[in-house]
C-alpha cells in the first residue's frame, strides 16, 4: 500500500515538473514576429545577412577590397562603427552567441538634411537573452546605461567618449542605432498595420532573394535616390534628388571575393505607377555590338537596348506626359517639323537598330566635350546616310546655304577617308533618350560600319575613327574581355566605367568632400579596374547585374602615338621599310601565325599575306626591276620570298630551296649596281648563291661546311677586297666572292651561337671580332692569326656586341648573359652593369643617334618591358616601357624632331612610342 502511495506522489511530482517546465520554457520563448515589420517604411535600403559579425571580421582582416575602400575619408565612420560592433561581439560571449548563426538586418534612413542613419536588428533566441545582454553590456563598456520610456517601451542609451548608441527590445528583437530618433521610429513602426513587409513590391523581390550568399540588399527606389544625391554636387543633386519614380523595390544578392564584388537580383516596378523602368518592360534585351567600335581608351559608356523603337517612343512619351514634361518634347518635334519639314520621330523609328548610347574616352589632348560621343547602331549605313542627306538638303534649302557646307571629309592617310556631316540637331538625343545624353551646339556625324558616331567636333570624330582604323577597340581589349565574362551579353541598360581612366570624369559629379577624397586617394581608386551595371526585362520584372573588379597591381599605361591591333601576337622585331613613293618609313612585321603585315605611318594595316613558315632572315628591300620601286626580300626555312609593296609575289617567287635552310638569307650588292647576290646556308651543308631572279649562280666554288651554319653569311669590304664570313659549330670560314678561302685561320675555334662578327678597322691591322662558346673574345686578323682576350666568364648562350658606347673613339665590349648586362672598355674596366629581374632571351641592340648619343636597347619578354640605356648605364627617361619584342627606332613621318620606337606587346598590339 505504501509503495503505491510513493509511486503516486512521484508521478504527481513528475507531472507537475513537466507542466512547470513547459510553462517556464513557453515563457522564455520569443513570440513570432517578423523583423521586417520593425523597419520604418522610409528605409532607403535594407541589408540582410547571416553570421554578419563573423563576415565583417573576415572582411576587415583579409579582404583587399575593403582595405582599399577604408582608405577613403568618407568610409572612415563606417569602418569605425563596424570595428566598434565587432569589438563588443568578440569580447562578450552573450552577444557573440546572439550574432552567431543568426540573421541580422540593417536599414538605412535619411536623417537630417544630408545624413544617413543605420538601424540594426537582431532577433533574440529567447527572453533570457535580454536579461543577459543588459547584465553584461555595462561592465563590458564600463559606462553607465541610461534608460527612458517611450510609447510603452524602454530605450537604453550608452554614451562614452568614443561612441553613443541607443537600443531597445521590441517584440523579441534587439534594435540599436547611433540615432535615438531612428530607434523611436522603429518602436512606432511596430504598432502600426502598414509595414515594408506588406508592400507588394517588397514581397515580390523578397521571394527572389538568394539563400547561400554573403548578404541580400533591398533598395527602396522611391527613397534611395535621396541617399545617392548626398554624394553629388549641387547640379547633379538637383537632378537625382527629385528622381523618385525610377522603380519600386530591388533585391540584390551580394557575393564578395578577394578580387571582385558581384551583385545580382530583381527589381519590381509597378505598371500602375509612372516609373521610368516601365519603359523597358515591353522591350526584349538586345545583344551588345557597340563594343566593336568603342575605343579601347573608353572611360565610361552607357547604352540603352531597345528592341522595339516604336514601342519605346510610345512608352517614353507616356512617361513624360504623366510627369507633365511632354511639352518640351513636343516643342522639339514641332520645331523641326515646322521649320524643316523633318519628322524626328520617324527618323529614329526608321533608323535606330536596338542600341544607342554615350561614351566618354580618355583622350589626353581633348577637352571633356570632345571626349564625349553619342553612338547609334543603325539598320544600315547606306540607308541612314541617305536619310541624313535628305535632312541636309531640307536644312540647306531653308537656311539658303549650299549643301556642301554640311559635308566634309576626314583623311586618316592618303588611301583612307571618311565622310563627315554637320547637323543642327542640338538637343535631339537628349529629348528622345533622357538628360544623360549630351547637347552639342553643332553635331558632327560619321559612320563606322553600321554605327553612327556623333561628336562635338571634327577633330573628336577623327580621333574616334583613328582608333577603329587601328582596331584599337574594346572588343580587342583583353582586360575588357576578361571583365565581361561576369556580365550578360544582352541587356536593356548597360553602364560601364574603367576606374583607372575615369577618376576625373567621376570627380566632376561628386560633392566637394568626396571629390577631394577621390583626388587624394587616386591610387587606391584606380586599383578597381572596372565597374558595370546592367539590367534587362525579365517577364514582369527587371533583372539586375552589378560587378566591381579589383586588380591591386594594375599599372598606368604608357602614352603611345598609336597602337595597332594585329590578328595575333608577334615575336618579331618590327622593321622600318621605305615607301618608295613617299620616301617615308613604314613597318613590316610577322605574327605568330606566320602572317606578314605592312603598316603605314599612322598605324593602318595596308595589307596582310599569310605565309606557311616563320621568317628566319632580315627583311631586305631590293629593286628587282631597277626602276626605283622596292620589294621585300626574305627567307623562311624552305623558301626565298620576294613580295612587292602591295603584298603580291614577284614573278617566279616564292623560290623553293634545295634543302631546308639552317639560317636566314643574306643579300649583298657588291658594287651598288643592283646586281644582288643572295646567300643562304642549308641542312645539306651547302651554302647556296642565288641571283635576284631566283636562279643559282655559276662560278660559286665553295664546297660544303663541316657542320650546320646557324647564322647568316656576313659580307665585309676592306680596301678593295670582299670578305664573306660565317661559321659552323667548330670552324670559321672567310671566303672571297667565288667561294675560295681568302683567309686561312691558323687556330680554329667554336664560335658562340648567338653572335655575329664585327669588323674593326680603326687600327693598323683590320680584324674580325666575335666570341667563342667559352665567352673568350676572339680577334681574327687578315693574315689568319687569332688573338684571344677574356673579359669575364659567361655561359655558352651569352650575347655579345662590340661597339663604341661612350663615344671615346674605341669600341667597347658589351655582354648580356641570363639577366645581367655588362659593358667594358678596352682595358677591361667596367663602364656599367645592370641586373634585370627576369632572364633576357634576345641580344642587346646598339643605337647610334648622334656622335655623343649612343644607347643600348634590351627587351624582357617575360616582364613585357623594354629598356633603353644611356652610355653611362642610366635608364633613358620614361623607360622601361611596355613591349615584348626587339624594337626599331627611326622616323615615320616627315618631321625628324623626334624618333618613333616600334615594338610588339601583349594582347596582339603593335605600339608606336615617341622618343625625344
PDB file of C-alpha atoms in Angstrom, residues 616 660-664 680-687 702 704-714 725-733 751 753 757:
ATOM      1  CA  UNK A 616      64.290  33.439 -90.389  1.00  0.00           C
ATOM      2  CA  UNK A 660      65.852  23.387 -95.646  1.00  0.00           C
ATOM      3  CA  UNK A 661      67.795  26.453 -94.517  1.00  0.00           C
ATOM      4  CA  UNK A 662      69.707  26.481 -91.218  1.00  0.00           C
ATOM      5  CA  UNK A 663      69.907  30.282 -91.096  1.00  0.00           C
ATOM      6  CA  UNK A 664      68.301  33.191 -92.883  1.00  0.00           C
ATOM      7  CA  UNK A 680      71.684  31.002 -97.759  1.00  0.00           C
ATOM      8  CA  UNK A 681      73.107  28.041 -95.757  1.00  0.00           C
ATOM      9  CA  UNK A 682      71.139  24.776 -95.777  1.00  0.00           C
ATOM     10  CA  UNK A 683      70.870  21.459 -93.937  1.00  0.00           C
ATOM     11  CA  UNK A 684      72.782  19.584 -96.644  1.00  0.00           C
ATOM     12  CA  UNK A 685      75.752  21.746 -95.502  1.00  0.00           C
ATOM     13  CA  UNK A 686      75.830  23.682 -98.760  1.00  0.00           C
ATOM     14  CA  UNK A 687      75.880  27.470 -98.852  1.00  0.00           C
ATOM     15  CA  UNK A 702      82.502  26.702-102.269  1.00  0.00           C
ATOM     16  CA  UNK A 704      80.419  22.160 -98.035  1.00  0.00           C
ATOM     17  CA  UNK A 705      80.751  23.134 -94.399  1.00  0.00           C
ATOM     18  CA  UNK A 706      81.701  20.556 -91.783  1.00  0.00           C
ATOM     19  CA  UNK A 707      78.587  21.266 -89.702  1.00  0.00           C
ATOM     20  CA  UNK A 708      75.451  23.375 -89.854  1.00  0.00           C
ATOM     21  CA  UNK A 709      75.798  27.148 -90.260  1.00  0.00           C
ATOM     22  CA  UNK A 710      73.290  28.745 -87.883  1.00  0.00           C
ATOM     23  CA  UNK A 711      73.924  32.455 -88.533  1.00  0.00           C
ATOM     24  CA  UNK A 712      73.508  34.376 -91.805  1.00  0.00           C
ATOM     25  CA  UNK A 713      76.519  34.924 -94.060  1.00  0.00           C
ATOM     26  CA  UNK A 714      78.185  38.309 -93.475  1.00  0.00           C
ATOM     27  CA  UNK A 725      82.444  35.449 -93.229  1.00  0.00           C
ATOM     28  CA  UNK A 726      80.467  32.712 -91.460  1.00  0.00           C
ATOM     29  CA  UNK A 727      80.960  29.799 -89.077  1.00  0.00           C
ATOM     30  CA  UNK A 728      79.653  26.360 -88.285  1.00  0.00           C
ATOM     31  CA  UNK A 729      79.796  24.657 -84.899  1.00  0.00           C
ATOM     32  CA  UNK A 730      83.594  24.312 -84.784  1.00  0.00           C
ATOM     33  CA  UNK A 731      85.049  26.277 -87.702  1.00  0.00           C
ATOM     34  CA  UNK A 732      85.145  29.820 -89.104  1.00  0.00           C
ATOM     35  CA  UNK A 733      85.145  30.423 -92.892  1.00  0.00           C
ATOM     36  CA  UNK A 751      82.172  30.430 -82.278  1.00  0.00           C
ATOM     37  CA  UNK A 753      75.965  30.556 -81.266  1.00  0.00           C
ATOM     38  CA  UNK A 757      81.318  39.008 -86.472  1.00  0.00           C
TER      39      UNK A 757
END
